[in-house]
C-alpha positions as a Python dict, from the first residue, in 0.01 Angstrom:
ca = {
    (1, 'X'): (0, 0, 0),
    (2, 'X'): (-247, -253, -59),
    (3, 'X'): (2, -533, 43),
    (4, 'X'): (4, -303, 367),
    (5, 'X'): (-358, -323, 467),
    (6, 'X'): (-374, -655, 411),
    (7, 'X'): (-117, -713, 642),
    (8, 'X'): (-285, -497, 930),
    (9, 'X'): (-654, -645, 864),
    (10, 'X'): (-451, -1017, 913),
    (11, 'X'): (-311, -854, 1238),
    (12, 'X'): (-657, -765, 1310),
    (13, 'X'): (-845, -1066, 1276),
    (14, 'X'): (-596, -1241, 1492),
    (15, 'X'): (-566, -1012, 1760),
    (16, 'X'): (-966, -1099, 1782),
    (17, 'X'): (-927, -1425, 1849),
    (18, 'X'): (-990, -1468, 2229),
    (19, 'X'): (-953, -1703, 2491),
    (20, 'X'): (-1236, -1831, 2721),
    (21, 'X'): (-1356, -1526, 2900),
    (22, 'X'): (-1235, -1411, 3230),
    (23, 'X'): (-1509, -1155, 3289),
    (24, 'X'): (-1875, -1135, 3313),
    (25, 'X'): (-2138, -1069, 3050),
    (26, 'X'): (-2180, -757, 3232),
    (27, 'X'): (-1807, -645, 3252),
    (28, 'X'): (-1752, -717, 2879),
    (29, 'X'): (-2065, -516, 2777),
    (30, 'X'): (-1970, -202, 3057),
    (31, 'X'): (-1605, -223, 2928),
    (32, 'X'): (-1752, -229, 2519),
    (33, 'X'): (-1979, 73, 2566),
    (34, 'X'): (-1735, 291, 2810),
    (35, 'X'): (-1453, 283, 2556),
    (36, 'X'): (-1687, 309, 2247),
    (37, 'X'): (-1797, 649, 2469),
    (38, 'X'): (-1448, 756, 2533),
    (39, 'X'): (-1344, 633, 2163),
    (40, 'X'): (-1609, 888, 1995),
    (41, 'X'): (-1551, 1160, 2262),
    (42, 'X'): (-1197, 1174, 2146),
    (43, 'X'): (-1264, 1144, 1770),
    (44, 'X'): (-1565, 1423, 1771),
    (45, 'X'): (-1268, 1642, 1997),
    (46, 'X'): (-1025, 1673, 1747),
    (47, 'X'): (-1299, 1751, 1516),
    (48, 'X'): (-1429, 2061, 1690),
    (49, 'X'): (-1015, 2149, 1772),
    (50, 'X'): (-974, 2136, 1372),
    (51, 'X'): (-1280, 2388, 1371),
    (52, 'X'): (-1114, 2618, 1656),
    (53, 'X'): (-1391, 2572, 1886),
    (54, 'X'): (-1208, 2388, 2104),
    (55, 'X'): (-862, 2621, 2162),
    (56, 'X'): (-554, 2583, 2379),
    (57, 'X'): (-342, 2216, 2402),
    (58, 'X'): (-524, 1915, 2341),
    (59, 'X'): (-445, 1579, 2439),
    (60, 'X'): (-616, 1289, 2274),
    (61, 'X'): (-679, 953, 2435),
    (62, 'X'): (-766, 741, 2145),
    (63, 'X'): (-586, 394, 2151),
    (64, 'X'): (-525, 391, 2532),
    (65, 'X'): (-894, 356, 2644),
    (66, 'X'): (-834, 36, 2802),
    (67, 'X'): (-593, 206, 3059),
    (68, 'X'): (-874, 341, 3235),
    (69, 'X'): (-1144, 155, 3140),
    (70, 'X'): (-999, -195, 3315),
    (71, 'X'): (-875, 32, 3620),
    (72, 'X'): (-1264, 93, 3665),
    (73, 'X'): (-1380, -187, 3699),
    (74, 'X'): (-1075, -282, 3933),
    (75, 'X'): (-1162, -9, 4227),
    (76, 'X'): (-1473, 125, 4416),
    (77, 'X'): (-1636, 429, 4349),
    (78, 'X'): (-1458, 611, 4675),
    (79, 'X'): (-1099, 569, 4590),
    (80, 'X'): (-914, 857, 4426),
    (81, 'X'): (-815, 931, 4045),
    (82, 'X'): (-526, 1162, 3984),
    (83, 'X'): (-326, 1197, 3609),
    (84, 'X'): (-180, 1450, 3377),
    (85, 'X'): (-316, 1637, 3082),
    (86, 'X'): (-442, 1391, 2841),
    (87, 'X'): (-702, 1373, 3098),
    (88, 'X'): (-1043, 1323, 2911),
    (89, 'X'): (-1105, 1003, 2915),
    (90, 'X'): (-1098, 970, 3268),
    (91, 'X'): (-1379, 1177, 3420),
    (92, 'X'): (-1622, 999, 3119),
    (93, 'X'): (-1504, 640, 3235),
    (94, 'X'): (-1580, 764, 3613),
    (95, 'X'): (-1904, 883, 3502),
    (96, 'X'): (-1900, 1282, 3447),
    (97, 'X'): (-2165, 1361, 3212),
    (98, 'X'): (-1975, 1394, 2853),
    (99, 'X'): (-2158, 1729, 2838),
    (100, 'X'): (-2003, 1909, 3090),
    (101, 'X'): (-1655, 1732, 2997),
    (102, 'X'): (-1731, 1867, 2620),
    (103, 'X'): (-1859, 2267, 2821),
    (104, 'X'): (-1512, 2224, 2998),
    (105, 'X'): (-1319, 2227, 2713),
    (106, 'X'): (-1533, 2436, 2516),
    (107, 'X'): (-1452, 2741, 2829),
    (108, 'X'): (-1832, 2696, 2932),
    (109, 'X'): (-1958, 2772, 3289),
    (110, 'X'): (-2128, 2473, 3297),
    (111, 'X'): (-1828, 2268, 3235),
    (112, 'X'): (-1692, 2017, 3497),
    (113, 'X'): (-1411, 2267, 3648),
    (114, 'X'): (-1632, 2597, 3543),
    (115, 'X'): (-1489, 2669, 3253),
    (116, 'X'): (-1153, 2711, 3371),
    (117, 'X'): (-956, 2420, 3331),
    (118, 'X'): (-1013, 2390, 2927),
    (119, 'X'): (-907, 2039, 2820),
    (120, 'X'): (-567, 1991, 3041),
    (121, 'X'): (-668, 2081, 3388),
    (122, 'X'): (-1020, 1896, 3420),
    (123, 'X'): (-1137, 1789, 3760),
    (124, 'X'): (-1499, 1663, 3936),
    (125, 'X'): (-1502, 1582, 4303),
    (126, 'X'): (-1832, 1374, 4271),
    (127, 'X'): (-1653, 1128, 4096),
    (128, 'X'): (-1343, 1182, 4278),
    (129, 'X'): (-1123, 1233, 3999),
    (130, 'X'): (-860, 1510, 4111),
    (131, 'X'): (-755, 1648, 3746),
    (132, 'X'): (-598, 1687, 3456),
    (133, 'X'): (-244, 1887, 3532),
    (134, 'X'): (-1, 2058, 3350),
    (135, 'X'): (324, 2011, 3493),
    (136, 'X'): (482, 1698, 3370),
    (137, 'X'): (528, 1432, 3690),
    (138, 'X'): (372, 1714, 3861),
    (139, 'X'): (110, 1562, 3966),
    (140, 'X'): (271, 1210, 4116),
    (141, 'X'): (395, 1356, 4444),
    (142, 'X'): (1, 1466, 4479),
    (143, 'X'): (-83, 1128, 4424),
    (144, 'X'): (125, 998, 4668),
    (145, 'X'): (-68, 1303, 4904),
    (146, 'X'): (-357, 1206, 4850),
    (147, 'X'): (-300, 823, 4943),
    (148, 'X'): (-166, 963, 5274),
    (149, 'X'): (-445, 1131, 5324),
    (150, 'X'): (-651, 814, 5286),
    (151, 'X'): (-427, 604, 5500),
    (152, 'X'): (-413, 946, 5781),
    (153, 'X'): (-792, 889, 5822),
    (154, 'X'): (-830, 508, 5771),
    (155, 'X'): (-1055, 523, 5525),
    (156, 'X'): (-958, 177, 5350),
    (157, 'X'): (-977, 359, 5016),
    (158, 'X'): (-658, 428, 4754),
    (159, 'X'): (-537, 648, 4498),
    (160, 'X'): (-477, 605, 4178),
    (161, 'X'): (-202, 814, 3998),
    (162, 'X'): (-182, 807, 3650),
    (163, 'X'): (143, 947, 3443),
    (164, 'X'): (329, 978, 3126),
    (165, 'X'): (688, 757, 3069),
    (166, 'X'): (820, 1120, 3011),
    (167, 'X'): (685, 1196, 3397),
    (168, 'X'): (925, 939, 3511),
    (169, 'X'): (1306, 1153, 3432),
    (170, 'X'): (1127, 1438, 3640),
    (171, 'X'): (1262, 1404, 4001),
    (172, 'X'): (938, 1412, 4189),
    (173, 'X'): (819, 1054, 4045),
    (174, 'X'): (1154, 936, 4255),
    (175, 'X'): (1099, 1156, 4547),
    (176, 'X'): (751, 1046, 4582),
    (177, 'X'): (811, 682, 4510),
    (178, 'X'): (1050, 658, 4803),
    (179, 'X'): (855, 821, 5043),
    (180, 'X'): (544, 640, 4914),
    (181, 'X'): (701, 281, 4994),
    (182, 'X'): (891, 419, 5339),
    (183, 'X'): (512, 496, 5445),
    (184, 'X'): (334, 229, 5295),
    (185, 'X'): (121, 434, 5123),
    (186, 'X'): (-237, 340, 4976),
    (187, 'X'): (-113, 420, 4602),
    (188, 'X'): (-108, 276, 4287),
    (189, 'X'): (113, 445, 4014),
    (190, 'X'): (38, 405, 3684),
    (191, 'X'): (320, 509, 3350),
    (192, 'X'): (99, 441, 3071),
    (193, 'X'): (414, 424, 2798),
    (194, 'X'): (285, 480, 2496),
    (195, 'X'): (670, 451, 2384),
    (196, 'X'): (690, 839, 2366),
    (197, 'X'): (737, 1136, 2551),
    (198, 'X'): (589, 1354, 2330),
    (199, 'X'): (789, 1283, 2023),
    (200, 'X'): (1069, 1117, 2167),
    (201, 'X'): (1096, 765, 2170),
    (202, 'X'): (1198, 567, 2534),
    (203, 'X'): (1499, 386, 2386),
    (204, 'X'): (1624, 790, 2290),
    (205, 'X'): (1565, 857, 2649),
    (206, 'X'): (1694, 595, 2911),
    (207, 'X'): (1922, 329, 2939),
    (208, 'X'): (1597, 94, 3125),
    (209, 'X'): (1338, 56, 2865),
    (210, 'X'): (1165, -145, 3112),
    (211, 'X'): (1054, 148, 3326),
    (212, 'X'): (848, -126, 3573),
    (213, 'X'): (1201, -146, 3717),
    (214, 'X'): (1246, 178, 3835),
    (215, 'X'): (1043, 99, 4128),
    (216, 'X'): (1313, -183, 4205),
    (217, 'X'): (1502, 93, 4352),
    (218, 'X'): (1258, 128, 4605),
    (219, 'X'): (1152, -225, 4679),
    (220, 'X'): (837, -138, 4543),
    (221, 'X'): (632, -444, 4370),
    (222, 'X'): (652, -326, 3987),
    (223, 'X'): (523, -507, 3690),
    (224, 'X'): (459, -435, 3281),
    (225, 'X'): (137, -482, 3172),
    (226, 'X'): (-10, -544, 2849),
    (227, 'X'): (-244, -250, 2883),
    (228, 'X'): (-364, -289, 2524),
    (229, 'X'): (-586, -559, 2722),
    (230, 'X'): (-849, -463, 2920),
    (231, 'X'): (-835, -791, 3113),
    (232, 'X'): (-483, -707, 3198),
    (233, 'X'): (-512, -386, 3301),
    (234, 'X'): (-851, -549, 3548),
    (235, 'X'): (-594, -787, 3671),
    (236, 'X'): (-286, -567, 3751),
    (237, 'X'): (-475, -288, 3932),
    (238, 'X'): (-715, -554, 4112),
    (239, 'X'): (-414, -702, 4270),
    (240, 'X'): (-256, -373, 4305),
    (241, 'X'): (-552, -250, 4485),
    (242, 'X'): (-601, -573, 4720),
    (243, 'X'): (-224, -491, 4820),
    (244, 'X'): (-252, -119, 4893),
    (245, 'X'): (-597, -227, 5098),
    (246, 'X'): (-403, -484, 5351),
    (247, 'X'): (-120, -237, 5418),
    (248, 'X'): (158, -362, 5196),
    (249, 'X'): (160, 10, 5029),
    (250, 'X'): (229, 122, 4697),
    (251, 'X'): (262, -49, 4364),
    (252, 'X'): (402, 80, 4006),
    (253, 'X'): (277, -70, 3722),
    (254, 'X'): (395, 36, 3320),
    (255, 'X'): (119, 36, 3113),
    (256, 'X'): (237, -55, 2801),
    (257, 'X'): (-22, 53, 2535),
    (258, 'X'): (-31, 301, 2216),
    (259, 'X'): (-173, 627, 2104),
    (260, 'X'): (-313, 665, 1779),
    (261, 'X'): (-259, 992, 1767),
    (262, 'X'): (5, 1277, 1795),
    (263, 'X'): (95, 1347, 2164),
    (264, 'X'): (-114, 1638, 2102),
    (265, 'X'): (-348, 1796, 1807),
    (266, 'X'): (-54, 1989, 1695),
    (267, 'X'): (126, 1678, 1650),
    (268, 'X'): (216, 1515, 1323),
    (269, 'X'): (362, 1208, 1447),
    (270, 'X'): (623, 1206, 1126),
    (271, 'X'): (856, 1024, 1438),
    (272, 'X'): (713, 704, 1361),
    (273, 'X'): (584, 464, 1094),
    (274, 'X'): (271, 404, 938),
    (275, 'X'): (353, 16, 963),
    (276, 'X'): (400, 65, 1351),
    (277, 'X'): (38, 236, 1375),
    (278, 'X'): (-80, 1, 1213),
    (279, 'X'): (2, -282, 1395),
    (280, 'X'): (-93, -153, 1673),
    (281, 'X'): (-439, -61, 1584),
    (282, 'X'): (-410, -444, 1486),
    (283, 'X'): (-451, -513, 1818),
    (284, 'X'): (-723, -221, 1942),
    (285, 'X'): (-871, -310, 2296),
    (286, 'X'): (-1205, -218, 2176),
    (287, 'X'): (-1245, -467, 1929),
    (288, 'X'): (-1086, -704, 2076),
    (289, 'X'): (-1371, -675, 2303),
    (290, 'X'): (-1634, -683, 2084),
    (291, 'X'): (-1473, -1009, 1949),
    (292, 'X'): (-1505, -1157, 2318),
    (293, 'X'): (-1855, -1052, 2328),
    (294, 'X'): (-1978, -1183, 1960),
    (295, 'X'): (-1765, -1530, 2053),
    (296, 'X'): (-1952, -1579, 2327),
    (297, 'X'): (-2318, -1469, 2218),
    (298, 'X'): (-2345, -1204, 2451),
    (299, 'X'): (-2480, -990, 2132),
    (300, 'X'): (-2512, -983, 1762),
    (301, 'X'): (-2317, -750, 1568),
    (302, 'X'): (-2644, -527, 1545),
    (303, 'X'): (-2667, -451, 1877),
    (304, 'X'): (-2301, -361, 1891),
    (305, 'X'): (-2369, -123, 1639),
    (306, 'X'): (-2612, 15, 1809),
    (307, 'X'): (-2460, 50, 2101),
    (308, 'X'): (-2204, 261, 1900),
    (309, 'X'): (-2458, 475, 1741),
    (310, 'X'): (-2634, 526, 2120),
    (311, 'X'): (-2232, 678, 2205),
    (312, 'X'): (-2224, 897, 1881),
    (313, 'X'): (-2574, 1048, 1987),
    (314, 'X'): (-2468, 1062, 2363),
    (315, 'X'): (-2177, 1285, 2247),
    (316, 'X'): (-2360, 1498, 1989),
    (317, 'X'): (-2569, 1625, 2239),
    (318, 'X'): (-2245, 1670, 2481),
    (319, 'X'): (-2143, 1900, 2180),
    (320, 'X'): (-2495, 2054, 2180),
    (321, 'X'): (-2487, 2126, 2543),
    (322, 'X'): (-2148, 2316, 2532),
    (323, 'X'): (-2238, 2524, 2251),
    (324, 'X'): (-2551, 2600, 2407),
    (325, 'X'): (-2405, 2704, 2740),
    (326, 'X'): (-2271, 3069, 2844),
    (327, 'X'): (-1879, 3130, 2871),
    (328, 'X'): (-1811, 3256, 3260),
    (329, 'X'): (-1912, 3583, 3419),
    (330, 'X'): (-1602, 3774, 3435),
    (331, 'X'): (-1669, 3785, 3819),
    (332, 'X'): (-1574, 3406, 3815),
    (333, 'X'): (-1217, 3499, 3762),
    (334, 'X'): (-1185, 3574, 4166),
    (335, 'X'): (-1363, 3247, 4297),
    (336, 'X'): (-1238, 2892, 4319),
    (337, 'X'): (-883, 3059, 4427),
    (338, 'X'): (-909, 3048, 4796),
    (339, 'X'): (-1101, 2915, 5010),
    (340, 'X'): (-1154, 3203, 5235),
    (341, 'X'): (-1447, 3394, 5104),
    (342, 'X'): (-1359, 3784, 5116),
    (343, 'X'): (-1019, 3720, 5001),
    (344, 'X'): (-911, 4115, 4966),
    (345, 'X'): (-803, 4139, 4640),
    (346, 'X'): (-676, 4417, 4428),
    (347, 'X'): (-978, 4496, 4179),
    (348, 'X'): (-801, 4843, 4090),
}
């Protein structure tokens, strides 16, 4: 065992060794205290789920946070976000307050989607992220809507469609692919692999590991990216972006990063090693972050640490807030379902 941690903390200390920065100061120290946010989120989460006061399926995020934190950074604040269930990270990266992420999936009316999307189905137009859904690869051929909307109305904005490498066997991630690249749609998919589909690993699955290359079939521009770096992911959805914005259309990109966690909190994980976590968290985005940022004197190790600390307080008053906050009135269970007003329904 010992032998073991040695091994990862080696792993570690390379994996922190960085090359001359391609960022800002500024980008560094956003991208350090968005996934330290999203990081404690995640970790306080399956704390409160252990205590049943979260309830229902829940999805944690913890090792991916540079998937959304370097697609950020890569688009404007008017371009749509649109992914599946392990959707919490998101909406905090795009700048929902963490308390009414935390009332959402604590069934609180002041929650982000009232109280009635729970942890899976999250959404928050202000930010325009467009949930959080259920159904797996449901939610690409929506994507691929809402980029047509965008492109209908010549707004010069995208969307950004996040999914699963389960999402790609459903049929709808073809469908929508094909007609997204016959209309040269403003859309970016994203298949963050995490290298299983909930405990199934990709090499059980398909015959192309490389799922990048499904998009060949389509002509569509597809390329793997090292989403464990935040740089990378920056990069890949920049360019991404700059093509959807000129008219080229769509591009798929596999996001090839790691969860440190079961697919969900009901999850053992007994699929996998303890070595293979390890080496992964060997090469954590956040600290290789941190690393860039000490290298290059942007801040001491203190302030890092306090920065850390300012997230832990940021999301004990989240949980505060939801606790604090009153479930739904039971009248809220015939709003939000269409739009017209005096729907008729059947209160017998």
């Amino acid at each position: 065992m010992a032998a073991t941690k040695d091994k990862a903390k080696a792993k570690s200390a390379k994996a922190k060794v960085q090359a001359e920065p391609k960022f800002s100061k500024e980008t560094y120290m956003w991208w350090y205290e968005n996934m330290k946010l999203i990081r404690r989120f995640e970790e306080k989460t399956g704390q409160l789920y252990g205590q049943q006061k979260i309830k229902g399926f829940c999805h944690l995020y913890i090792g991916q946070e540079a998937c959304v934190a370097g697609a950020v950074t890569a688009l404007t604040k008017d371009d749509k976000w649109i992914t599946a269930y392990r959707d919490h990270a998101h909406p905090l990266a795009l700048g929902t307050d963490p308390g009414a992420v935390m009332a959402e999936m604590f069934a609180k009316a002041t929650g982000c989607s009232k109280g009635k999307g729970g942890s899976m189905h999250m959404f928050d137009k202000n930010v325009n992220f467009v949930g959080g859904h259920g159904i797996v690869g449901g939610q690409v051929p929506l994507g691929a809507g809402l980029a047509f909307a965008e492109k209908y109305n010549n707004t010069g904005n995208l969307c950004i469609c996040y999914m699963g490498d389960g999402a790609v066997r459903q049929g709808a991630f073809h469908e929508a692919l094909n007609m997204a690249m016959s209309w040269k749609l403003p859309v970016i998919f994203v298949i963050e692999n995490n290298g299983y589909a909930m405990g199934t690993s990709v090499s059980r699955t398909s015959n192309v590991q490389d799922l990048y290359k499904l998009g060949s079939a389509y002509d569509m521009p597809s390329f793997p990216v090292d989403a464990m770096s935040v740089e990378n992911v920056h990069t890949a959805v920049a360019e991404a972006a700059e093509r959807a914005r000129a008219g080229e259309g769509p591009t798929l990109l596999e996001f090839r990063t790691y969860r440190y966690k079961g697919h969900s909190m009901s999850d053992p994980a007994k699929y996998r090693t303890k070595e293979e976590l390890e080496d992964y968290k060997g090469r954590d985005s956040i600290e290789a972050v941190a690393a860039t940022i000490l290298k290059n004197g942007w801040a001491t190790q203190e302030e890092l640490d306090e920065i850390d600390e300012k997230m832990k307080q940021r999301v004990a008053e989240a949980v505060k807030f939801a606790e604090e906050s009153p479930y739904p009135d039971p009248s809220e269970l015939y709003t939000d379902i269409y739009v017209e007003e005096d729907y008729p329904y059947i209160m017998d």
